[in-house]
mmCIF file of C-alpha atoms in Angstrom:
data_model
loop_
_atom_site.group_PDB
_atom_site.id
_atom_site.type_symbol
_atom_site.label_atom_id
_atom_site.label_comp_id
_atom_site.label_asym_id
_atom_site.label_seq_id
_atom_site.Cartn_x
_atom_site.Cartn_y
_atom_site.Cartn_z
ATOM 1 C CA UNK A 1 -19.076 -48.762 -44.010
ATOM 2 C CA UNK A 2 -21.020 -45.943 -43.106
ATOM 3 C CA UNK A 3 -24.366 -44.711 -44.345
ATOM 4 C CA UNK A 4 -25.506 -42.708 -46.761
ATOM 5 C CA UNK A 5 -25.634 -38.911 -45.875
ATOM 6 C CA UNK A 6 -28.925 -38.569 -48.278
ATOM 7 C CA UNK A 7 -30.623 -40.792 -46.465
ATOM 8 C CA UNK A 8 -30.304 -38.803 -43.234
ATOM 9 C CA UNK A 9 -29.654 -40.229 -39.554
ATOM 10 C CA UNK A 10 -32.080 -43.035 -38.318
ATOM 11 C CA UNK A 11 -34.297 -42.408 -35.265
ATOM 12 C CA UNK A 12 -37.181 -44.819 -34.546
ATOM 13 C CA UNK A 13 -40.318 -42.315 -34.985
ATOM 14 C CA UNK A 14 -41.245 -43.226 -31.443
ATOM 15 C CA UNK A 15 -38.179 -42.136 -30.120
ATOM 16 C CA UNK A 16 -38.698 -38.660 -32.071
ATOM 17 C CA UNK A 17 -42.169 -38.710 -30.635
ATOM 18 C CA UNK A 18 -41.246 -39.299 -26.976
ATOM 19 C CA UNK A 19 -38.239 -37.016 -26.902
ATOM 20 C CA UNK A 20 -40.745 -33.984 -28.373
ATOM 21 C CA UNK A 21 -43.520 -34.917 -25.840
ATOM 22 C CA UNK A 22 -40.446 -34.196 -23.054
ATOM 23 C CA UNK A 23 -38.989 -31.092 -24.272
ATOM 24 C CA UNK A 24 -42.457 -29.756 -23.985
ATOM 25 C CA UNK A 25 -43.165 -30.476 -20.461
ATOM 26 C CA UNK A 26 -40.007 -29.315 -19.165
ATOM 27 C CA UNK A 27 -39.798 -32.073 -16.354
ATOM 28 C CA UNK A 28 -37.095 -33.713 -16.603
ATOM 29 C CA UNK A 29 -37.828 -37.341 -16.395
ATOM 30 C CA UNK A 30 -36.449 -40.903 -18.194
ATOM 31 C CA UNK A 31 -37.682 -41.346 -21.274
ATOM 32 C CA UNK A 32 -37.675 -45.128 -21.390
ATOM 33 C CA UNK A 33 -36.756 -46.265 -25.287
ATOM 34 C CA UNK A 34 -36.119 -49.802 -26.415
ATOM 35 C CA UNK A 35 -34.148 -48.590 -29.853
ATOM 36 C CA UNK A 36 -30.729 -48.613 -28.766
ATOM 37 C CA UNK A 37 -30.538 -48.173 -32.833
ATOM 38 C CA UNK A 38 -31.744 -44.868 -33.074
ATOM 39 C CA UNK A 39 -28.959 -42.462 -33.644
ATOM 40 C CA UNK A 40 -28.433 -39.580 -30.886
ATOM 41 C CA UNK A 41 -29.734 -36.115 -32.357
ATOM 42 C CA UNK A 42 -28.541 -32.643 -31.602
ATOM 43 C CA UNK A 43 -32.510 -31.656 -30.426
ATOM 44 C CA UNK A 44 -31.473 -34.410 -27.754
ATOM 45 C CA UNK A 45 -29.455 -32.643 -25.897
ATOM 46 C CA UNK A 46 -29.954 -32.265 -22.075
ATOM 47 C CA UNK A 47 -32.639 -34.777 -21.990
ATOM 48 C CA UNK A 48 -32.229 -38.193 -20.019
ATOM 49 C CA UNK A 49 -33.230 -41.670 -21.700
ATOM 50 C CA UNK A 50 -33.504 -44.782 -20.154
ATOM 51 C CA UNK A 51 -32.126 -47.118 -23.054
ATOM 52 C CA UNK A 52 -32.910 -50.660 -22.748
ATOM 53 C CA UNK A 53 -29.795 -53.085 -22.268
ATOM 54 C CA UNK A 54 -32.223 -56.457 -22.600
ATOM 55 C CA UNK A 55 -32.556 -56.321 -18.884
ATOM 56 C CA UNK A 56 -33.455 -52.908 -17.245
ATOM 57 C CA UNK A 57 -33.264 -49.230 -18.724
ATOM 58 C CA UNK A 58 -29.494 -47.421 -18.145
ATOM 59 C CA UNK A 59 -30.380 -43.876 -17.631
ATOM 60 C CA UNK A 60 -28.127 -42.014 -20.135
ATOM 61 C CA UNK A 61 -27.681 -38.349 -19.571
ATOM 62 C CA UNK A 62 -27.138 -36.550 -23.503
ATOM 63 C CA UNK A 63 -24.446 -34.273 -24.235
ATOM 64 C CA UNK A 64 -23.374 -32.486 -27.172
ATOM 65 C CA UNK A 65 -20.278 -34.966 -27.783
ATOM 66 C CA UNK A 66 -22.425 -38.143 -27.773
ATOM 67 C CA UNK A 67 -24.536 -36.619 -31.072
ATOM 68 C CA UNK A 68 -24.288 -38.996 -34.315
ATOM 69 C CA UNK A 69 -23.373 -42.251 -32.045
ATOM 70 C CA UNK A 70 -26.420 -44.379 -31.289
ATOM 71 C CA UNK A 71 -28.194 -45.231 -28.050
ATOM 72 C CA UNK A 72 -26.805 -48.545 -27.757
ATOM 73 C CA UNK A 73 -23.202 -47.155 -27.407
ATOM 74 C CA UNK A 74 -24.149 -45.847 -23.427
ATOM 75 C CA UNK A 75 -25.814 -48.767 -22.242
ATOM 76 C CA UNK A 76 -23.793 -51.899 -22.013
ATOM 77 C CA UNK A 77 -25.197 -55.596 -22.794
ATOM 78 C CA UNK A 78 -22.912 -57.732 -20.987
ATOM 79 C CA UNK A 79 -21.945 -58.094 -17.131
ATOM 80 C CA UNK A 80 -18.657 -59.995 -16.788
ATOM 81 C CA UNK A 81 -17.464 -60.452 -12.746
ATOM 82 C CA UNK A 82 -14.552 -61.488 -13.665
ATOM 83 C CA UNK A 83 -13.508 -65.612 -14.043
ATOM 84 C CA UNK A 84 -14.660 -67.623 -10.719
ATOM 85 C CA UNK A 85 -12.115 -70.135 -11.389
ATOM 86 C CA UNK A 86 -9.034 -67.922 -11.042
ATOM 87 C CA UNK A 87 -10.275 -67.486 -7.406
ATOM 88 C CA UNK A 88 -10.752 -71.851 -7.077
ATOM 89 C CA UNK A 89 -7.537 -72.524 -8.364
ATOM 90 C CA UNK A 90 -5.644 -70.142 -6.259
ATOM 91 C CA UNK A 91 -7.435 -71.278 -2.809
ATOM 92 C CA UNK A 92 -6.269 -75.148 -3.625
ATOM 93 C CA UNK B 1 22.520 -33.192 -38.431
ATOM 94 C CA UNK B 2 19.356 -32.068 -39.326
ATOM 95 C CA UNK B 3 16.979 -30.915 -36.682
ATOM 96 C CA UNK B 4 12.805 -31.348 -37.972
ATOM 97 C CA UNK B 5 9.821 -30.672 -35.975
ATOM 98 C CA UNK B 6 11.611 -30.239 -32.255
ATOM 99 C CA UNK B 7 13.969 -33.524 -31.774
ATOM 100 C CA UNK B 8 13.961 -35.739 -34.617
ATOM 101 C CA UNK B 9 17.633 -35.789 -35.977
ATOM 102 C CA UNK B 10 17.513 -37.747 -38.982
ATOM 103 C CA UNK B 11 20.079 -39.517 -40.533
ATOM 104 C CA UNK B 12 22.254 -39.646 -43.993
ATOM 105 C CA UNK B 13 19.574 -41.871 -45.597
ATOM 106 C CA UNK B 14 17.136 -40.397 -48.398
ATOM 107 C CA UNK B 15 15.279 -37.565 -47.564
ATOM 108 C CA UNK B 16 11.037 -39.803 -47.552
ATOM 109 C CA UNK B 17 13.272 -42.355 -45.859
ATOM 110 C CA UNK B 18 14.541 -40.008 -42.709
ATOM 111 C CA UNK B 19 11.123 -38.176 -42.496
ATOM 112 C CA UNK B 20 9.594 -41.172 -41.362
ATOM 113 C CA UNK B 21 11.533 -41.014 -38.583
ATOM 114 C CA UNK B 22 9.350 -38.106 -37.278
ATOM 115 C CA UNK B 23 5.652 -39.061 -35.542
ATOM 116 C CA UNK B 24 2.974 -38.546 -37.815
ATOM 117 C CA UNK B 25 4.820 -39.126 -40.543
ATOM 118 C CA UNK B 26 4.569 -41.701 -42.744
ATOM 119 C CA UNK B 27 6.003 -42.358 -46.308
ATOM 120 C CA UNK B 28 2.693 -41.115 -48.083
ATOM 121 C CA UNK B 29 3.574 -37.702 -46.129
ATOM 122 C CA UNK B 30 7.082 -37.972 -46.712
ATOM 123 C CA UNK B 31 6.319 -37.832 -50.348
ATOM 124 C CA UNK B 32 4.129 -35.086 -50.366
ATOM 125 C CA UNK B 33 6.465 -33.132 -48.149
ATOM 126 C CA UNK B 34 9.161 -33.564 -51.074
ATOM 127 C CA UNK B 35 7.025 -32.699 -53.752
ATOM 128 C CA UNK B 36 5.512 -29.632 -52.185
ATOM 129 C CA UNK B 37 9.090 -28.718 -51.241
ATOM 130 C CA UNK B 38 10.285 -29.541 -54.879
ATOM 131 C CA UNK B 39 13.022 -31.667 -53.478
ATOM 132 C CA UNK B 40 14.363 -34.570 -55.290
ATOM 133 C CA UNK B 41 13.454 -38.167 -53.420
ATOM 134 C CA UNK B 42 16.492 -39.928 -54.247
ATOM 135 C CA UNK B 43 18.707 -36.867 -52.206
ATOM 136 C CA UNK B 44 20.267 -37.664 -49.264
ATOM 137 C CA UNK B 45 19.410 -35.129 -46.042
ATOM 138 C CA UNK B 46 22.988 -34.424 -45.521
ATOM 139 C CA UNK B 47 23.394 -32.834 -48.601
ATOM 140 C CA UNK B 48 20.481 -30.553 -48.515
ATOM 141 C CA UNK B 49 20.858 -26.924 -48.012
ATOM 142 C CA UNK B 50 19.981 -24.469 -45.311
ATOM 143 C CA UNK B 51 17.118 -23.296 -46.886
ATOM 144 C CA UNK B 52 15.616 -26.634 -48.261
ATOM 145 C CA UNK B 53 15.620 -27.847 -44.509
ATOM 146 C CA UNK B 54 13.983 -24.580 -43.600
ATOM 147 C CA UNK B 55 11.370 -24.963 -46.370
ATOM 148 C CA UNK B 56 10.703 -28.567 -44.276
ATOM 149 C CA UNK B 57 10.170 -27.299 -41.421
ATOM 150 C CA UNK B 58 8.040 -24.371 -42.542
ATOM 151 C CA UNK B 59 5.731 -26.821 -44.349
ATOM 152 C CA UNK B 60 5.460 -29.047 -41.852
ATOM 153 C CA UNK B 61 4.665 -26.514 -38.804
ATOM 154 C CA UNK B 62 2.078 -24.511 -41.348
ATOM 155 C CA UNK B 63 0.210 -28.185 -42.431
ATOM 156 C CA UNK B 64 0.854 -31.465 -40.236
ATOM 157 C CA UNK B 65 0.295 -32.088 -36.682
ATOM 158 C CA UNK B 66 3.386 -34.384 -35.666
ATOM 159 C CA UNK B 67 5.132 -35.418 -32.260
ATOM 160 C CA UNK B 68 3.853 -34.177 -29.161
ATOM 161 C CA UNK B 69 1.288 -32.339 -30.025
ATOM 162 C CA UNK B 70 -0.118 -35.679 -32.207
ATOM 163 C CA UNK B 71 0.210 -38.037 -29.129
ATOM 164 C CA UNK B 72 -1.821 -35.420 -26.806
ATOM 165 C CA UNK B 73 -4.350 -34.914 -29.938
ATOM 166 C CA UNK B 74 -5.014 -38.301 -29.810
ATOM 167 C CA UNK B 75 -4.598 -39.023 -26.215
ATOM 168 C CA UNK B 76 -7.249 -36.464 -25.972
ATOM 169 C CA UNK B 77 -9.745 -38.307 -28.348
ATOM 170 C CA UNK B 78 -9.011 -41.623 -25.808
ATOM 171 C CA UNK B 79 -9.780 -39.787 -23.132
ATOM 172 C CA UNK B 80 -13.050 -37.845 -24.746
ATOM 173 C CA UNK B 81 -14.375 -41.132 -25.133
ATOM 174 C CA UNK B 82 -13.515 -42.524 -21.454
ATOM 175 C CA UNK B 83 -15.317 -40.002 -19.828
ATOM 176 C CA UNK B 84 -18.299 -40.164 -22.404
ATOM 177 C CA UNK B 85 -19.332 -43.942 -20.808
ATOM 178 C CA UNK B 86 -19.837 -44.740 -24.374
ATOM 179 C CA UNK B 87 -18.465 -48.872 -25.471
ATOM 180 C CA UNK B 88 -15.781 -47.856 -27.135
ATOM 181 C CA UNK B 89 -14.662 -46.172 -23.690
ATOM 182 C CA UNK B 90 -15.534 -48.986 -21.927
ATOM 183 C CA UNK B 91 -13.257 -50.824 -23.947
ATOM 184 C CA UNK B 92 -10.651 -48.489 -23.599
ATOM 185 C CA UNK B 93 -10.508 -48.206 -19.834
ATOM 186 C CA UNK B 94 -10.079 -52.211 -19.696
ATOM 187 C CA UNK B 95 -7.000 -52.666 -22.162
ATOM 188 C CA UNK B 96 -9.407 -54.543 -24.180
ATOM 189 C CA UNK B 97 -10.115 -54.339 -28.539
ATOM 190 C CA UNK B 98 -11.752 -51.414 -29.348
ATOM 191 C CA UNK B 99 -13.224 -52.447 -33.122
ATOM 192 C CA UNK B 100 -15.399 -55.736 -32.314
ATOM 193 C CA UNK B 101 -12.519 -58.118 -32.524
ATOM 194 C CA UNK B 102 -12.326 -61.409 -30.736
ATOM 195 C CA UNK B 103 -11.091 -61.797 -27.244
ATOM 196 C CA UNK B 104 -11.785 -65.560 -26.553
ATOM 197 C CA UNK B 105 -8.282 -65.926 -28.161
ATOM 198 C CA UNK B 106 -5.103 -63.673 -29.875
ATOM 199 C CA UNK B 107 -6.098 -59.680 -28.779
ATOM 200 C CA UNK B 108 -2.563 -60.357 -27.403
ATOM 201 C CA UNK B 109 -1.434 -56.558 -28.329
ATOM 202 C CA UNK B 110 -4.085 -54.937 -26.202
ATOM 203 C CA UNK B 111 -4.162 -57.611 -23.083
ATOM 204 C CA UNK B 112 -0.085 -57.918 -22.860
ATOM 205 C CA UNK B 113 1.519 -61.170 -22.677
ATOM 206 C CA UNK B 114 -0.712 -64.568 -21.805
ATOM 207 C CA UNK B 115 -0.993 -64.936 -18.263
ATOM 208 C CA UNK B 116 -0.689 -68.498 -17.047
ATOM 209 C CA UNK B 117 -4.303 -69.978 -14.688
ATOM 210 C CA UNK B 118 -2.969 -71.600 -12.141
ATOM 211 C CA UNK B 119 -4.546 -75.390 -11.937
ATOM 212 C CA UNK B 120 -5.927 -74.906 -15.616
ATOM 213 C CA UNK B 121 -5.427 -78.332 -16.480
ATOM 214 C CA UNK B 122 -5.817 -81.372 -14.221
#
């Protein structure tokens, strides 16, 4: 289900905080956030975060079409190589 | 022969019936194509007039996306998402569920038919 309109978009304030902090000083560098909750903001546009997968931070480049999806959505959780044992069983 | 929305040639069978036949539409459209139109649902299409095939086809260009330009619309959206690098993407680019479902077992529609591992069981 999706969420209320009144109750607005959720951003971690940190995120909020961080992302104002770069827009201000113009350099463009990662902004490393842990909230891959927060939900993507138009006044995010152009900046670069480095969202936390539970191992290292994915730098994720914001464009306009990523707005209202969340953080988490660019920064995938799971590696999968592909099954081992396919490669066993062949070889025997 | 009637000729709706490019190719579709549908057949004798009840008007809600034979728009189906068309992409994009669905009996919920169908209906509200014939009431719009203020044609009777129990008529066949062969026995419609001219003009009540024209009205059709006027209401559906001026309203409804259908056929080709529906498949592109939504190939488009597929692709929008591919080259965003956002999970849904992801999932897209692998044949794999989109929506959270299991893959461990069934997801048979998106992977294609089971392929057999060789020297599974001993």
């Amino acid at each position: 289900m999706a969420r209320s309109v009144w109750k607005g978009p959720f951003v971690d304030a940190y995120v909020l905080k961080k992302a104002e902090k770069a827009r201000e000083g113009t350099r463009n560098e990662v902004i490393k956030i842990w909230s891959r909750r927060s939900t993507i903001l138009p006044q995010f546009v152009g900046l670069t975060f480095g969202v936390y997968n539970g191992k290292k931070h994915i730098p994720v480049n914001v464009t306009e079409d990523m707005i209202g999806q969340k953080f988490g959505e660019y920064s995938p959780t799971r590696t999968y190589y592909g099954h081992a044992a396919d490669k066993k069983a062949k070889k025997k | 022969m009637a000729r709706i929305a490019g190719v579709n040639i549908p057949t004798a069978k009840r008007v809600p019936i034979a728009l189906t036949y068309i992409t994009g539409i669905g009996p919920a459209i169908a209906h509200q194509i014939c009431e719009a139109t203020k044609i009777d649902e129990s008529r066949r299409v062969n026995d419609l007039s001219d003009a009540e095939v024209l009205a059709i086809r006027e209401y559906i260009d001026a309203n409804l996306t259908v056929e080709g330009d529906l498949r592109r619309e939504t190939q488009m959206n597929i692709k929008r998402l591919m080259d965003l690098g956002c999970y849904r993407g992801l999932r897209h680019r692998r044949n794999l569920p989109v929506r959270g479902q299991r893959t461990h077992t069934n997801a048979r529609t998106r992977k294609g038919p089971a392929k057999a591992i060789a020297g599974k069981k001993k």
